[in-house]
Amino acid sequence: MSSNREGTKVPFCRTDAVFGVDGNGGVHTIMRSPQKFIALTAVAALSLALGACSSDDKESGDGGNEVEVFTWWASGSEKLGLDALVKVFDDQHPDIEFINGAVAGGAGSAAKDLLQSNLQNNNPPDTFQAHAGAELTDYINAGQLQDVSNLFDEFDLRDAFPADLIDRLTVDGKIYSIPSNIHRANVVWANPTVLEDAGLDPAATYDSVEDWFTALDAVEKSGKTALSVAAPWTQVNLLETILLADLGAESYSGLWDGSTDWAGADVTKSLENFEKLIGYTNTDRDGLDWPDATQQVIDGQAGFNVMGDWAVAAFEEADKELGTDFIAFPVPGTDGVFDFLADSFTLPVGAPNPDGAKAWLETIGSLEGQTAFNKAKGSIPARTDANPSEFSEYQQTAITSFAEDTIVSSLAHGAATPVATLNAIETATSKFTSGASDLAKFQEELVAANSN
Ligand code: GAL
């Protein structure tokens, strides 16, 4: 694969700004049980330091002392997160050169296709970003990943992650990647000034999608975009959260194991809500990526946006730099449910620099790597021993919610379905939102997408 590809920079960056989570509309805060979060003790700090010392050992590589890392973290807070990881990697493995293989495009919209063709052509990077869950199973079934169970022993990671997360990385007793973080996909971001100007109480909460429509109507009447959205994958992100809100966690999860009927009347009703929501969105949506849509909320052009919590860094930054306040809360009807996804890193079969890849995986799994990365990225560490007080107030609510809420799998971010199913759902969604199909056809295509 070619190396040193750089993404386009977008004009925001992450600082350590902390936002005040709204007392009523904010993400609900329930403290994470203390046993799950042991603060970094002196012993842990010492073992971390000793672990870091091992980086001075000679790194013997098959193909030179470098590692090409393939991600889609090419701009904004995503790039800052990657940069923070690279800094830790450079400290831990000074002899190995990091080669940035990032391909721009939110949710891997461009990266995943390129990755697939490179893997098929036996031209893998040394390591690549993948989602824990069904997406990973695709690569495993295609024989494209090496078992990294031994690295879990070597880096002492067996007890570092929640057991059900390890389950999602495991097939037939083999573990195929090391997780770097956990994100939440069912978050509404809102601009309180826009809401106030529309006559709304920014602290109001909405119990259901139907309740939310009244607020969306008010923002629309005030002349602003009520709900900003971007390219088709962000529309799928919105769709999954509406299905989750309307069907509830159990039936939503049933969509992925066949126990919920995609052709059912409750799905039809939810798709009607989705259709109505799309009616509140900006018409230039298909040409935008997610940072453009969140920026519309930051800039006061739009009232609400639904996006995963990688969006938080831009809101925190604008809050700090410009004093533009913001609100974050679970998508109406999904309170108490954490729409989960996790990024993780792999060791592909045929990786040109397996030793470089293993070194990268060591950094990914390390407490130091996870802390630095997630502070910049807006996600929470996959490790359970990170210290919550090192993270922003929003992240602390996410840490708590992840521990206490019902966990469901994100569709748009590889946790719920294989890539082919997701692609078919995205195509159907895009046809529907661009007016190329009606609701009945949309539902038919969703049924077909999920029938394999
Ligand atoms: C997700 C990924 C996140 C974030 C987001 C937007 O699929 O897991 O880490 O990068 O896409 O690009």
Coordinates of C-alpha atoms in Angstrom, one line a residue, residues 19-452:
F19 CA -18.3 21.4 29.0
G20 CA -21.1 21.5 31.5
V21 CA -23.5 18.7 30.8
D22 CA -27.0 20.0 31.1
G23 CA -28.7 18.9 34.3
N24 CA -32.0 18.0 32.7
G25 CA -31.3 17.4 29.0
G26 CA -27.8 16.1 29.4
V27 CA -26.7 12.5 29.2
H28 CA -27.8 10.8 32.4
T29 CA -25.2 10.4 35.0
I30 CA -25.0 7.3 37.1
M31 CA -21.7 6.7 38.7
R32 CA -19.7 3.8 37.3
S33 CA -19.3 1.1 39.9
P34 CA -15.9 1.7 41.6
Q35 CA -14.7 -1.8 41.2
K36 CA -14.7 -1.3 37.5
F37 CA -12.6 1.8 37.6
I38 CA -9.5 1.5 39.7
A39 CA -7.5 4.7 39.5
L40 CA -3.9 4.3 38.3
T41 CA -2.0 3.3 41.4
A42 CA 1.7 3.6 42.0
V43 CA 2.1 -0.1 41.2
A44 CA 0.2 0.3 37.9
A45 CA 2.2 3.4 37.1
L46 CA 5.4 1.5 37.7
S47 CA 4.4 -1.5 35.6
L48 CA 3.5 0.9 32.9
A49 CA 6.9 2.5 33.1
L50 CA 8.5 -0.9 33.0
G51 CA 6.4 -1.8 30.0
A52 CA 7.5 1.3 28.3
C53 CA 11.1 0.4 29.0
S54 CA 10.8 -2.7 26.9
S55 CA 10.6 -0.4 23.9
D56 CA 14.3 0.0 24.2
D57 CA 14.7 -3.7 23.2
K58 CA 15.9 -4.2 19.7
E59 CA 12.8 -4.4 17.4
S60 CA 13.5 -7.0 14.8
G61 CA 11.3 -6.7 11.8
D62 CA 10.9 -8.8 8.7
G63 CA 10.6 -5.8 6.4
G64 CA 12.3 -3.0 8.3
N65 CA 11.6 -1.0 11.4
E66 CA 8.3 0.7 10.4
V67 CA 4.6 0.2 10.7
E68 CA 1.9 1.4 8.3
V69 CA -1.2 2.0 10.2
F70 CA -4.4 2.2 8.1
T71 CA -7.3 4.2 9.6
W72 CA -9.8 6.9 8.5
W73 CA -8.7 9.3 11.2
A74 CA -7.5 11.9 8.8
S75 CA -8.7 15.2 10.1
G76 CA -10.1 17.1 13.1
S77 CA -10.3 15.4 16.5
E78 CA -9.9 12.1 14.8
K79 CA -6.4 13.1 13.5
L80 CA -5.6 14.6 16.9
G81 CA -6.5 11.3 18.5
L82 CA -4.2 9.5 16.1
D83 CA -1.5 12.0 16.7
A84 CA -1.7 11.5 20.4
L85 CA -1.4 7.7 19.9
V86 CA 1.6 8.2 17.7
K87 CA 3.3 10.3 20.4
V88 CA 2.9 7.5 22.9
F89 CA 4.0 5.0 20.2
D90 CA 7.2 7.0 19.5
D91 CA 7.9 7.1 23.3
Q92 CA 7.3 3.3 23.7
H93 CA 9.0 2.2 20.4
P94 CA 11.5 4.9 19.4
D95 CA 13.1 2.5 16.8
I96 CA 10.0 2.0 14.8
E97 CA 8.8 4.5 12.2
F98 CA 5.0 5.2 12.1
I99 CA 3.7 5.5 8.6
N100 CA 0.3 7.1 8.3
G101 CA -2.0 5.2 6.0
A102 CA -5.1 7.2 6.9
V103 CA -7.8 7.7 4.1
A104 CA -10.2 10.5 4.8
G105 CA -14.0 10.0 5.0
G106 CA -16.1 9.6 8.1
A107 CA -16.9 6.1 9.3
G108 CA -14.4 4.7 6.8
S109 CA -16.7 5.7 3.9
A110 CA -13.8 5.7 1.5
A111 CA -11.2 3.7 3.5
K112 CA -13.2 0.4 3.9
D113 CA -13.6 -0.2 0.1
L114 CA -9.9 0.5 -0.5
L115 CA -8.9 -1.7 2.4
Q116 CA -11.1 -4.5 1.1
S117 CA -9.5 -4.4 -2.4
N118 CA -6.0 -4.2 -0.9
L119 CA -6.7 -7.2 1.3
Q120 CA -8.1 -9.1 -1.7
N121 CA -5.0 -8.3 -3.7
N122 CA -2.7 -9.5 -0.9
N123 CA -1.5 -6.0 -0.3
P124 CA -2.4 -5.5 3.4
P125 CA -1.2 -2.7 5.6
D126 CA 0.7 -3.7 8.7
T127 CA -2.3 -3.0 10.8
F128 CA -5.8 -1.6 10.2
Q129 CA -8.7 -0.1 12.1
A130 CA -11.8 -2.2 12.3
H131 CA -15.0 -2.3 14.4
A132 CA -15.5 -4.9 17.0
G133 CA -18.4 -7.2 16.2
A134 CA -19.8 -8.3 12.9
E135 CA -17.5 -6.2 10.7
L136 CA -14.5 -8.0 12.2
T137 CA -16.1 -11.4 11.6
D138 CA -16.1 -10.6 7.8
Y139 CA -12.3 -10.2 7.9
I140 CA -11.9 -13.3 10.0
N141 CA -14.1 -15.4 7.7
A142 CA -12.1 -14.2 4.7
G143 CA -8.9 -15.5 6.4
Q144 CA -7.4 -12.0 6.4
L145 CA -6.6 -11.7 10.1
Q146 CA -4.0 -13.4 12.4
D147 CA -5.0 -14.6 15.8
V148 CA -3.5 -12.2 18.3
S149 CA -4.4 -14.1 21.5
N150 CA -0.7 -14.5 22.3
L151 CA -0.4 -10.8 22.4
F152 CA -3.1 -10.5 25.0
D153 CA -0.9 -12.7 27.2
E154 CA 2.4 -11.0 26.2
F155 CA 1.0 -7.5 26.9
D156 CA -1.1 -8.7 29.9
L157 CA -4.4 -7.7 28.4
R158 CA -6.6 -10.6 29.3
D159 CA -8.2 -8.7 32.3
A160 CA -7.7 -5.2 30.9
F161 CA -11.0 -5.1 28.9
P162 CA -14.7 -5.8 29.7
A163 CA -15.3 -9.6 29.1
D164 CA -18.2 -8.9 26.6
L165 CA -15.9 -6.7 24.5
I166 CA -13.3 -9.4 24.3
D167 CA -16.2 -11.8 23.2
R168 CA -16.9 -9.5 20.3
L169 CA -13.3 -9.7 19.2
T170 CA -13.2 -13.5 19.6
V171 CA -14.2 -16.3 17.1
D172 CA -13.7 -19.9 18.0
G173 CA -11.6 -19.1 21.0
K174 CA -9.2 -16.9 19.0
I175 CA -8.9 -13.1 19.5
Y176 CA -8.4 -11.1 16.4
S177 CA -7.8 -7.5 17.4
I178 CA -6.9 -5.2 20.2
P179 CA -9.6 -2.5 21.0
S180 CA -8.6 1.1 21.4
N181 CA -11.8 2.8 22.5
I182 CA -15.5 2.7 22.9
H183 CA -17.9 5.2 21.2
R184 CA -21.6 5.9 21.7
A185 CA -23.7 6.5 18.5
N186 CA -27.0 7.6 19.9
V187 CA -26.3 11.2 20.9
V188 CA -28.2 14.4 20.0
W189 CA -26.1 17.5 19.9
A190 CA -27.9 20.8 20.2
N191 CA -27.3 24.5 20.2
P192 CA -29.1 26.1 23.2
T193 CA -29.2 29.6 21.7
V194 CA -31.0 28.3 18.6
L195 CA -33.4 26.5 20.8
E196 CA -34.1 29.5 22.9
D197 CA -34.6 31.7 19.8
A198 CA -37.2 29.2 18.7
G199 CA -39.0 29.6 22.0
L200 CA -37.8 26.3 23.4
D201 CA -36.5 25.5 26.8
P202 CA -33.0 24.1 26.2
A203 CA -33.2 22.0 29.3
A204 CA -36.3 20.2 28.0
T205 CA -36.2 16.5 27.6
Y206 CA -38.1 14.4 25.1
D207 CA -39.4 11.0 25.9
S208 CA -39.9 9.8 22.4
V209 CA -39.2 10.7 18.8
E210 CA -42.8 11.9 18.5
D211 CA -42.3 14.3 21.5
W212 CA -39.2 15.6 19.8
F213 CA -41.1 16.6 16.6
T214 CA -42.7 19.6 18.4
A215 CA -39.3 21.0 19.2
L216 CA -38.1 20.3 15.6
D217 CA -41.2 22.1 14.3
A218 CA -40.4 25.2 16.5
V219 CA -36.8 25.3 15.2
E220 CA -37.9 25.0 11.6
K221 CA -40.4 27.8 12.1
S222 CA -37.6 30.0 13.5
G223 CA -36.0 29.8 10.0
K224 CA -33.1 27.4 11.0
T225 CA -32.4 23.9 9.9
A226 CA -34.1 21.8 12.6
L227 CA -31.9 18.7 12.2
S228 CA -28.6 18.7 10.4
V229 CA -27.4 15.6 8.7
A230 CA -24.7 14.7 6.2
A231 CA -23.7 11.9 3.8
P232 CA -25.7 8.6 3.6
W233 CA -23.7 6.9 6.4
T234 CA -24.7 9.6 8.8
Q235 CA -28.3 9.1 7.6
V236 CA -27.9 5.4 8.5
N237 CA -26.5 6.5 11.9
L238 CA -29.7 8.5 12.3
L239 CA -31.9 5.6 11.1
E240 CA -30.4 3.1 13.6
T241 CA -31.1 5.5 16.5
I242 CA -34.7 6.0 15.4
L243 CA -35.2 2.2 15.1
L244 CA -33.7 1.9 18.6
A245 CA -35.9 4.6 20.0
D246 CA -39.1 3.3 18.4
L247 CA -38.6 -0.5 18.8
G248 CA -36.7 -0.5 22.1
A249 CA -33.4 -2.2 22.8
E250 CA -34.6 -5.8 22.7
S251 CA -36.5 -5.5 19.4
Y252 CA -33.8 -3.4 17.9
S253 CA -31.2 -6.1 18.7
G254 CA -33.7 -8.6 17.2
L255 CA -33.2 -6.9 13.9
W256 CA -29.7 -8.3 13.8
D257 CA -30.4 -11.9 15.0
G258 CA -33.5 -12.4 13.0
S259 CA -36.0 -12.3 15.9
T260 CA -37.5 -9.0 14.8
D261 CA -39.3 -8.9 11.5
W262 CA -38.0 -6.2 9.2
A263 CA -41.3 -6.3 7.4
G264 CA -43.3 -5.8 10.6
A265 CA -45.7 -2.9 11.2
D266 CA -43.6 -1.5 14.0
V267 CA -40.7 -1.1 11.7
T268 CA -43.0 0.6 9.1
K269 CA -44.0 3.0 11.8
S270 CA -40.4 3.8 12.7
L271 CA -39.5 4.3 9.1
E272 CA -42.4 6.8 8.9
N273 CA -40.7 8.7 11.8
F274 CA -37.4 8.5 10.0
E275 CA -39.1 9.9 6.9
K276 CA -40.5 12.8 8.9
L277 CA -37.1 13.5 10.5
I278 CA -35.4 13.6 7.1
G279 CA -38.0 16.3 6.2
Y280 CA -36.4 18.5 8.9
T281 CA -32.9 18.2 7.5
N282 CA -30.7 20.3 5.3
T283 CA -31.1 19.5 1.6
D284 CA -27.4 19.6 0.8
R285 CA -26.9 16.7 3.1
D286 CA -25.5 14.1 0.6
G287 CA -22.4 16.3 -0.2
L288 CA -21.4 16.8 3.4
D289 CA -19.4 14.7 5.9
W290 CA -20.2 14.5 9.6
P291 CA -18.1 17.5 10.7
D292 CA -20.0 19.8 8.3
A293 CA -23.3 18.8 9.9
T294 CA -22.1 19.2 13.5
Q295 CA -20.5 22.5 12.5
Q296 CA -24.0 23.7 11.4
V297 CA -25.1 23.3 15.0
I298 CA -22.0 24.9 16.4
D299 CA -22.5 27.9 14.0
G300 CA -26.1 28.3 15.0
Q301 CA -27.5 27.4 11.5
A302 CA -29.1 24.2 12.9
G303 CA -30.8 23.3 16.1
F304 CA -30.0 19.6 16.5
N305 CA -27.8 16.9 15.1
V306 CA -27.5 13.2 15.8
M307 CA -24.0 11.8 15.7
G308 CA -21.7 9.5 17.6
D309 CA -19.6 11.1 20.4
W310 CA -16.6 11.6 18.3
A311 CA -18.4 14.9 17.7
V312 CA -17.8 16.1 21.3
A313 CA -14.3 17.5 20.7
A314 CA -15.5 20.0 18.2
F315 CA -18.3 21.2 20.5
E316 CA -15.9 21.4 23.4
E317 CA -13.4 23.4 21.3
A318 CA -16.0 25.9 20.1
D319 CA -17.3 26.2 23.7
K320 CA -13.8 27.0 24.9
E321 CA -12.7 29.3 22.1
L322 CA -15.9 31.0 21.2
G323 CA -18.2 30.5 24.2
T324 CA -20.8 28.7 22.1
D325 CA -22.6 26.5 24.5
F326 CA -24.0 23.1 23.6
I327 CA -26.1 20.3 24.9
A328 CA -25.7 16.6 24.5
F329 CA -28.4 14.0 25.4
P330 CA -29.4 10.5 24.3
V331 CA -31.6 10.4 21.2
P332 CA -35.2 10.7 22.5
G333 CA -36.6 7.3 23.4
T334 CA -33.1 5.8 23.9
D335 CA -32.3 7.0 27.4
G336 CA -30.7 4.2 29.3
V337 CA -29.4 2.5 26.1
F338 CA -25.9 2.8 24.9
D339 CA -25.6 2.3 21.1
F340 CA -22.1 0.8 21.2
L341 CA -19.2 0.6 18.8
A342 CA -15.5 0.0 19.4
D343 CA -12.5 0.6 17.2
S344 CA -9.8 -2.0 17.3
F345 CA -6.6 -2.8 15.6
T346 CA -5.6 -6.0 13.7
L347 CA -2.6 -8.0 12.5
P348 CA -3.5 -8.8 8.9
V349 CA -2.2 -12.0 7.3
G350 CA 0.8 -11.1 5.2
A351 CA 1.5 -7.8 7.1
P352 CA 4.8 -6.6 5.6
N353 CA 6.1 -5.5 9.1
P354 CA 4.6 -7.8 11.7
D355 CA 7.0 -6.7 14.4
G356 CA 6.1 -3.1 13.7
A357 CA 2.4 -4.1 13.9
K358 CA 2.9 -5.9 17.2
A359 CA 4.6 -2.8 18.6
W360 CA 1.6 -0.7 17.5
L361 CA -0.8 -3.2 19.1
E362 CA 1.2 -2.9 22.3
T363 CA 0.7 0.9 22.3
I364 CA -3.0 0.4 21.4
G365 CA -3.5 -1.9 24.4
S366 CA -1.5 0.2 26.9
L367 CA -3.1 2.4 29.5
E368 CA -0.9 5.3 28.4
G369 CA -1.9 4.9 24.8
Q370 CA -5.6 4.6 25.5
T371 CA -5.6 7.5 27.9
A372 CA -3.8 9.9 25.5
F373 CA -5.9 8.7 22.5
N374 CA -9.3 8.9 24.1
K375 CA -8.7 12.2 25.7
A376 CA -8.4 13.7 22.2
K377 CA -10.9 11.5 20.4
G378 CA -14.0 11.9 22.6
S379 CA -14.4 8.2 23.1
I380 CA -13.8 6.3 26.3
P381 CA -11.0 3.9 26.9
A382 CA -11.8 0.2 26.3
R383 CA -9.6 -0.6 29.3
T384 CA -11.4 -0.6 32.6
D385 CA -8.5 0.7 34.6
A386 CA -8.3 4.2 33.1
N387 CA -8.9 7.0 35.5
P388 CA -12.2 8.7 34.8
S389 CA -11.1 12.0 36.3
E390 CA -8.6 12.4 33.4
F391 CA -11.5 12.7 31.0
S392 CA -14.0 15.5 30.2
E393 CA -17.4 15.8 31.8
Y394 CA -19.2 14.4 28.8
Q395 CA -16.8 11.4 28.7
Q396 CA -17.4 10.7 32.3
T397 CA -21.1 10.5 31.6
A398 CA -20.3 8.1 28.8
I399 CA -18.1 6.0 31.1
T400 CA -21.0 5.8 33.5
S401 CA -23.6 5.0 30.9
F402 CA -21.5 2.3 29.4
A403 CA -21.2 0.6 32.8
E404 CA -24.9 1.0 33.7
D405 CA -27.0 1.1 30.4
T406 CA -28.3 -1.6 28.2
I407 CA -25.7 -2.1 25.4
V408 CA -26.8 -2.5 21.8
S409 CA -24.7 -2.8 18.7
S410 CA -24.3 0.1 16.2
L411 CA -25.4 -0.6 12.6
A412 CA -23.5 2.2 10.9
H413 CA -20.3 1.4 12.7
G414 CA -19.8 -2.3 12.1
A415 CA -20.9 -3.8 15.4
A416 CA -24.3 -5.2 14.3
T417 CA -24.0 -6.5 10.7
P418 CA -21.5 -7.7 8.2
V419 CA -20.2 -5.0 5.8
A420 CA -22.3 -6.3 2.8
T421 CA -25.5 -5.9 4.8
L422 CA -24.6 -2.5 6.0
N423 CA -23.7 -1.5 2.4
A424 CA -27.1 -2.7 1.2
I425 CA -28.9 -0.8 4.0
E426 CA -27.0 2.3 3.2
T427 CA -27.8 2.1 -0.5
A428 CA -31.5 1.6 0.3
T429 CA -31.4 4.5 2.8
S430 CA -29.7 6.8 0.3
K431 CA -32.3 5.9 -2.4
F432 CA -35.1 6.7 0.0
T433 CA -33.8 10.0 1.3
S434 CA -33.0 11.2 -2.2
G435 CA -36.5 10.4 -3.4
A436 CA -35.6 7.4 -5.6
S437 CA -37.9 5.1 -3.6
D438 CA -41.0 5.4 -1.4
L439 CA -41.4 4.0 2.1
A440 CA -42.8 0.7 1.0
K441 CA -39.9 0.1 -1.4
F442 CA -37.5 1.2 1.3
Q443 CA -38.8 -1.3 3.8
E444 CA -38.7 -4.0 1.1
E445 CA -35.1 -3.2 0.4
L446 CA -34.3 -3.3 4.1
V447 CA -35.9 -6.7 4.3
A448 CA -33.8 -7.9 1.4
A449 CA -30.6 -6.4 2.8
N450 CA -31.1 -8.4 6.0
S451 CA -32.2 -11.6 4.4
N452 CA -28.8 -13.1 3.7

